[in-house]
PDB file of C-alpha atoms in Angstrom:
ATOM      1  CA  UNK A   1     -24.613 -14.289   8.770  1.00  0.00           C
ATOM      2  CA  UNK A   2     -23.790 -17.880   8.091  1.00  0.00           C
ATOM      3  CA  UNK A   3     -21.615 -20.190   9.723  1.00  0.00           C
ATOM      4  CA  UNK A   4     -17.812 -18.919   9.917  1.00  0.00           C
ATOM      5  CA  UNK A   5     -16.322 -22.165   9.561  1.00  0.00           C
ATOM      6  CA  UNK A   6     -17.784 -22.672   5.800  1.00  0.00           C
ATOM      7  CA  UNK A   7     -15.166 -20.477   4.386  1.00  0.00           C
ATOM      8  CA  UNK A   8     -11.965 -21.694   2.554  1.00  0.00           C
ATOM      9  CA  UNK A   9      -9.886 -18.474   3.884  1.00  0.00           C
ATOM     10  CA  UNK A  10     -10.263 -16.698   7.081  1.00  0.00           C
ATOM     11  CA  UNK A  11      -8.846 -12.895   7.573  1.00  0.00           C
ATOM     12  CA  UNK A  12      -7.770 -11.882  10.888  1.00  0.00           C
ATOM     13  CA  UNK A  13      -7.261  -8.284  11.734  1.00  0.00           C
ATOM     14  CA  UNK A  14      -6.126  -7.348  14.874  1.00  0.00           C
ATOM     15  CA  UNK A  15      -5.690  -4.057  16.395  1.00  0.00           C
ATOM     16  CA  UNK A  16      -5.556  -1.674  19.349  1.00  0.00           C
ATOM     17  CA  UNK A  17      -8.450   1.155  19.370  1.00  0.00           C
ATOM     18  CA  UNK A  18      -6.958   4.574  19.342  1.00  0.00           C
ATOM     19  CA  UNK A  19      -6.602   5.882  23.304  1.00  0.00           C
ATOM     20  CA  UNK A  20      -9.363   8.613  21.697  1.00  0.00           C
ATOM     21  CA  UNK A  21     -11.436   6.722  20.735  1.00  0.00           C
ATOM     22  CA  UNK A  22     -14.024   4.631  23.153  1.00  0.00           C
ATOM     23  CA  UNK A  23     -14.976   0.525  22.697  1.00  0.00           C
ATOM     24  CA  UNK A  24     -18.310   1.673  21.552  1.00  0.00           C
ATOM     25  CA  UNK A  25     -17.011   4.060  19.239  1.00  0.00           C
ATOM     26  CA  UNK A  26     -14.795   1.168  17.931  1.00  0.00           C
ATOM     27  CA  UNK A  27     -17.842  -1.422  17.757  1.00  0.00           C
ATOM     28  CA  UNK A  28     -19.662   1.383  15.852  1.00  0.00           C
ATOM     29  CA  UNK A  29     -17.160   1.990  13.518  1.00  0.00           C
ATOM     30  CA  UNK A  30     -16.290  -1.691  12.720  1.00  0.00           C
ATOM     31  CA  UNK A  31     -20.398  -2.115  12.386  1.00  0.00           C
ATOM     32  CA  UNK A  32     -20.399   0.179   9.978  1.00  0.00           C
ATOM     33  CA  UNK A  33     -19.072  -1.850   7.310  1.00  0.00           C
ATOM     34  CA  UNK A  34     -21.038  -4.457   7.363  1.00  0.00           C
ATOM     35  CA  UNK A  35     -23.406  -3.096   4.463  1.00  0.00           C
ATOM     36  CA  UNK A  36     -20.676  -2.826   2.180  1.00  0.00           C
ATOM     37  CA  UNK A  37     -18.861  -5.952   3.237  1.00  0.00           C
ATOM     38  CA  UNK A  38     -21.281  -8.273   2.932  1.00  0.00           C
ATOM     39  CA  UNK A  39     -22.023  -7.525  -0.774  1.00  0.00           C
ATOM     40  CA  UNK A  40     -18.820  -8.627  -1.546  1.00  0.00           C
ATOM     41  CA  UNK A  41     -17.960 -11.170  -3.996  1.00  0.00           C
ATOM     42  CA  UNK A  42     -17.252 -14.533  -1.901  1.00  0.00           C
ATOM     43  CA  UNK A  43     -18.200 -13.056   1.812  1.00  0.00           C
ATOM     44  CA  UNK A  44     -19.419 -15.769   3.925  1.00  0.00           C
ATOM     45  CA  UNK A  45     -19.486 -14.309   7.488  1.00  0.00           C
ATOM     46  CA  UNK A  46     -17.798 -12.410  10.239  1.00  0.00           C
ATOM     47  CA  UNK A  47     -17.286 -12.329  13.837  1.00  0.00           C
ATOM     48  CA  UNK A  48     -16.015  -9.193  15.737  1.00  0.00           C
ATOM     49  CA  UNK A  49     -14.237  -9.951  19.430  1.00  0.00           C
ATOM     50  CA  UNK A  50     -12.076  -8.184  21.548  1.00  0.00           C
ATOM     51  CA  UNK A  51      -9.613  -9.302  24.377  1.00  0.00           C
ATOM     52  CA  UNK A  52      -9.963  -7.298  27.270  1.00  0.00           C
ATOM     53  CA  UNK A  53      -6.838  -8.620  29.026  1.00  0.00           C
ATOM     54  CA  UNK A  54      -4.982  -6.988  26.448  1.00  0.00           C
ATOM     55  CA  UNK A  55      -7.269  -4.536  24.879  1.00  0.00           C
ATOM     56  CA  UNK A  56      -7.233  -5.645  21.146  1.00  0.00           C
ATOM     57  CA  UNK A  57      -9.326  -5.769  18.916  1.00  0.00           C
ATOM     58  CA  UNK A  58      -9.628  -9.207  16.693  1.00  0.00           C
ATOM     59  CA  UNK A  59     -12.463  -8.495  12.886  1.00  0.00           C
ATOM     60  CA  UNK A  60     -12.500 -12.638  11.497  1.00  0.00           C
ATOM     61  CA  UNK A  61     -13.760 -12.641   8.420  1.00  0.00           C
ATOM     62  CA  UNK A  62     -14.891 -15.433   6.358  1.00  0.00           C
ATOM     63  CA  UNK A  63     -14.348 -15.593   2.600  1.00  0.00           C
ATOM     64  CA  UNK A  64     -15.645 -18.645  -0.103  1.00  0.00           C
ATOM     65  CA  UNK A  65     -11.569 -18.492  -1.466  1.00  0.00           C
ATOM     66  CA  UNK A  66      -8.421 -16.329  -0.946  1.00  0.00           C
ATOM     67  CA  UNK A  67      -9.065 -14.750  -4.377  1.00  0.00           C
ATOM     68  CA  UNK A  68     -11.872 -13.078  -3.132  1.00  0.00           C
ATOM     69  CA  UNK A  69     -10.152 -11.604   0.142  1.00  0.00           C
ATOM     70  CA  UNK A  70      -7.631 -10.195  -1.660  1.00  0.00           C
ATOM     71  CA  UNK A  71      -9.661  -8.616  -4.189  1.00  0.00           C
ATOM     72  CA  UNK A  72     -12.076  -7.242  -1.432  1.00  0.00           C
ATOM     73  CA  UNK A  73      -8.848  -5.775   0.495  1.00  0.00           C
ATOM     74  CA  UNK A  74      -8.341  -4.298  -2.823  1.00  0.00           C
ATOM     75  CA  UNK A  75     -11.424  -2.087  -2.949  1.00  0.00           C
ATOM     76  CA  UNK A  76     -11.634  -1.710   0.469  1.00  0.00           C
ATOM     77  CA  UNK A  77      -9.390   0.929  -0.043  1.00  0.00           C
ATOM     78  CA  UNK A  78     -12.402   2.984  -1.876  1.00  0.00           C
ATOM     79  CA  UNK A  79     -14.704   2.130   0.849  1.00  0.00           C
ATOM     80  CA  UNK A  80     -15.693   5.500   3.161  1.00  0.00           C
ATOM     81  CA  UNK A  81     -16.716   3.063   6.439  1.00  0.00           C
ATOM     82  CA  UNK A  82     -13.277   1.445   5.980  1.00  0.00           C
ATOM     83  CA  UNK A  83     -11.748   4.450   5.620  1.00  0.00           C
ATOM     84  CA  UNK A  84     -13.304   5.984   8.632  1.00  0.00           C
ATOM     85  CA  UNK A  85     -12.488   2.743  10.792  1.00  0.00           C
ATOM     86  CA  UNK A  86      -8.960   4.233  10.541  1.00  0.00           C
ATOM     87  CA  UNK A  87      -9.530   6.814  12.872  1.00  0.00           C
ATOM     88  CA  UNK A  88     -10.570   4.798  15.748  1.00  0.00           C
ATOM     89  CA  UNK A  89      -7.843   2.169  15.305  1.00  0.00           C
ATOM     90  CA  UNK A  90      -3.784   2.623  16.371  1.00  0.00           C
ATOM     91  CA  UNK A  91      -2.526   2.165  12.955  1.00  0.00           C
ATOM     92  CA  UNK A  92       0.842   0.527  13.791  1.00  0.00           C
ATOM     93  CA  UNK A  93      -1.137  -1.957  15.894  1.00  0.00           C
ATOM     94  CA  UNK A  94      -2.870  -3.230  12.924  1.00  0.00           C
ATOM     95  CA  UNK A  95      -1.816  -7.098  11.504  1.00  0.00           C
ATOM     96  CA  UNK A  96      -4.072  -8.841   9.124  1.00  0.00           C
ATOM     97  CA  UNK A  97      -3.743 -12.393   7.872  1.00  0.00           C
ATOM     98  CA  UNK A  98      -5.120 -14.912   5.564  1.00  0.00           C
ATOM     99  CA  UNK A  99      -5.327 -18.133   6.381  1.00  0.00           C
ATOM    100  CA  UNK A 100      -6.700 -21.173   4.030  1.00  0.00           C
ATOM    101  CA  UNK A 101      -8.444 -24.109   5.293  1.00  0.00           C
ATOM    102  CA  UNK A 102      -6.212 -27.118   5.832  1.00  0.00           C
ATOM    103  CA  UNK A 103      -6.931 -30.035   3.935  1.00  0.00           C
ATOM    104  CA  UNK A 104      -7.729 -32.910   5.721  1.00  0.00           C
ATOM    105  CA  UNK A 105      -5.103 -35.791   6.614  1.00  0.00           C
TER     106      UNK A 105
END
């Protein structure tokens, strides 16, 4: 993966992991997109972390533009290892955001 800060748009997706489901299940699951994410259109990189202190989850993913993120959460919805990242997660726990690079002063 390349460097995370080369992007123009970062997602952020945090979430809890489903009380079922253990971190390593989690880390599996979130793993197993990787093949099909990083054939996307515009993908630059990714970093997965999660806060202990408050057991979430936080996915950062790095995009070339905020075109590109969007139409990736688009077919993401077709995707099989996104779909079965659903069952691992608490769904009302999940917020993702887009954030573009601020242009310097």
């Amino acid at each position: 993966m390349t460097n995370i800060t080369s992007g123009t748009c970062h997602e952020i997706a945090i979430f809890r992991g489903a009380t079922s489901a253990s971190p390593e299940q989690i880390l599996a699951a979130l793993r197993a997109i990787d093949p099909w994410l990083t054939t996307q259109r515009g993908f630059v990189g990714r970093a997965i972390r999660y806060d202990t202190e408050n057991r979430l989850w936080i996915d950062l993913v790095v995009w070339a533009s905020r075109g590109e993120a969007m139409a990736a959460v688009q077919r993401a919805g077709d995707e099989p290892s996104v779909g079965a990242l659903g069952a691992v997660i608490e769904p009302a726990s999940m917020q993702m955001l887009h954030g573009d690079a601020v242009p310097a002063v």
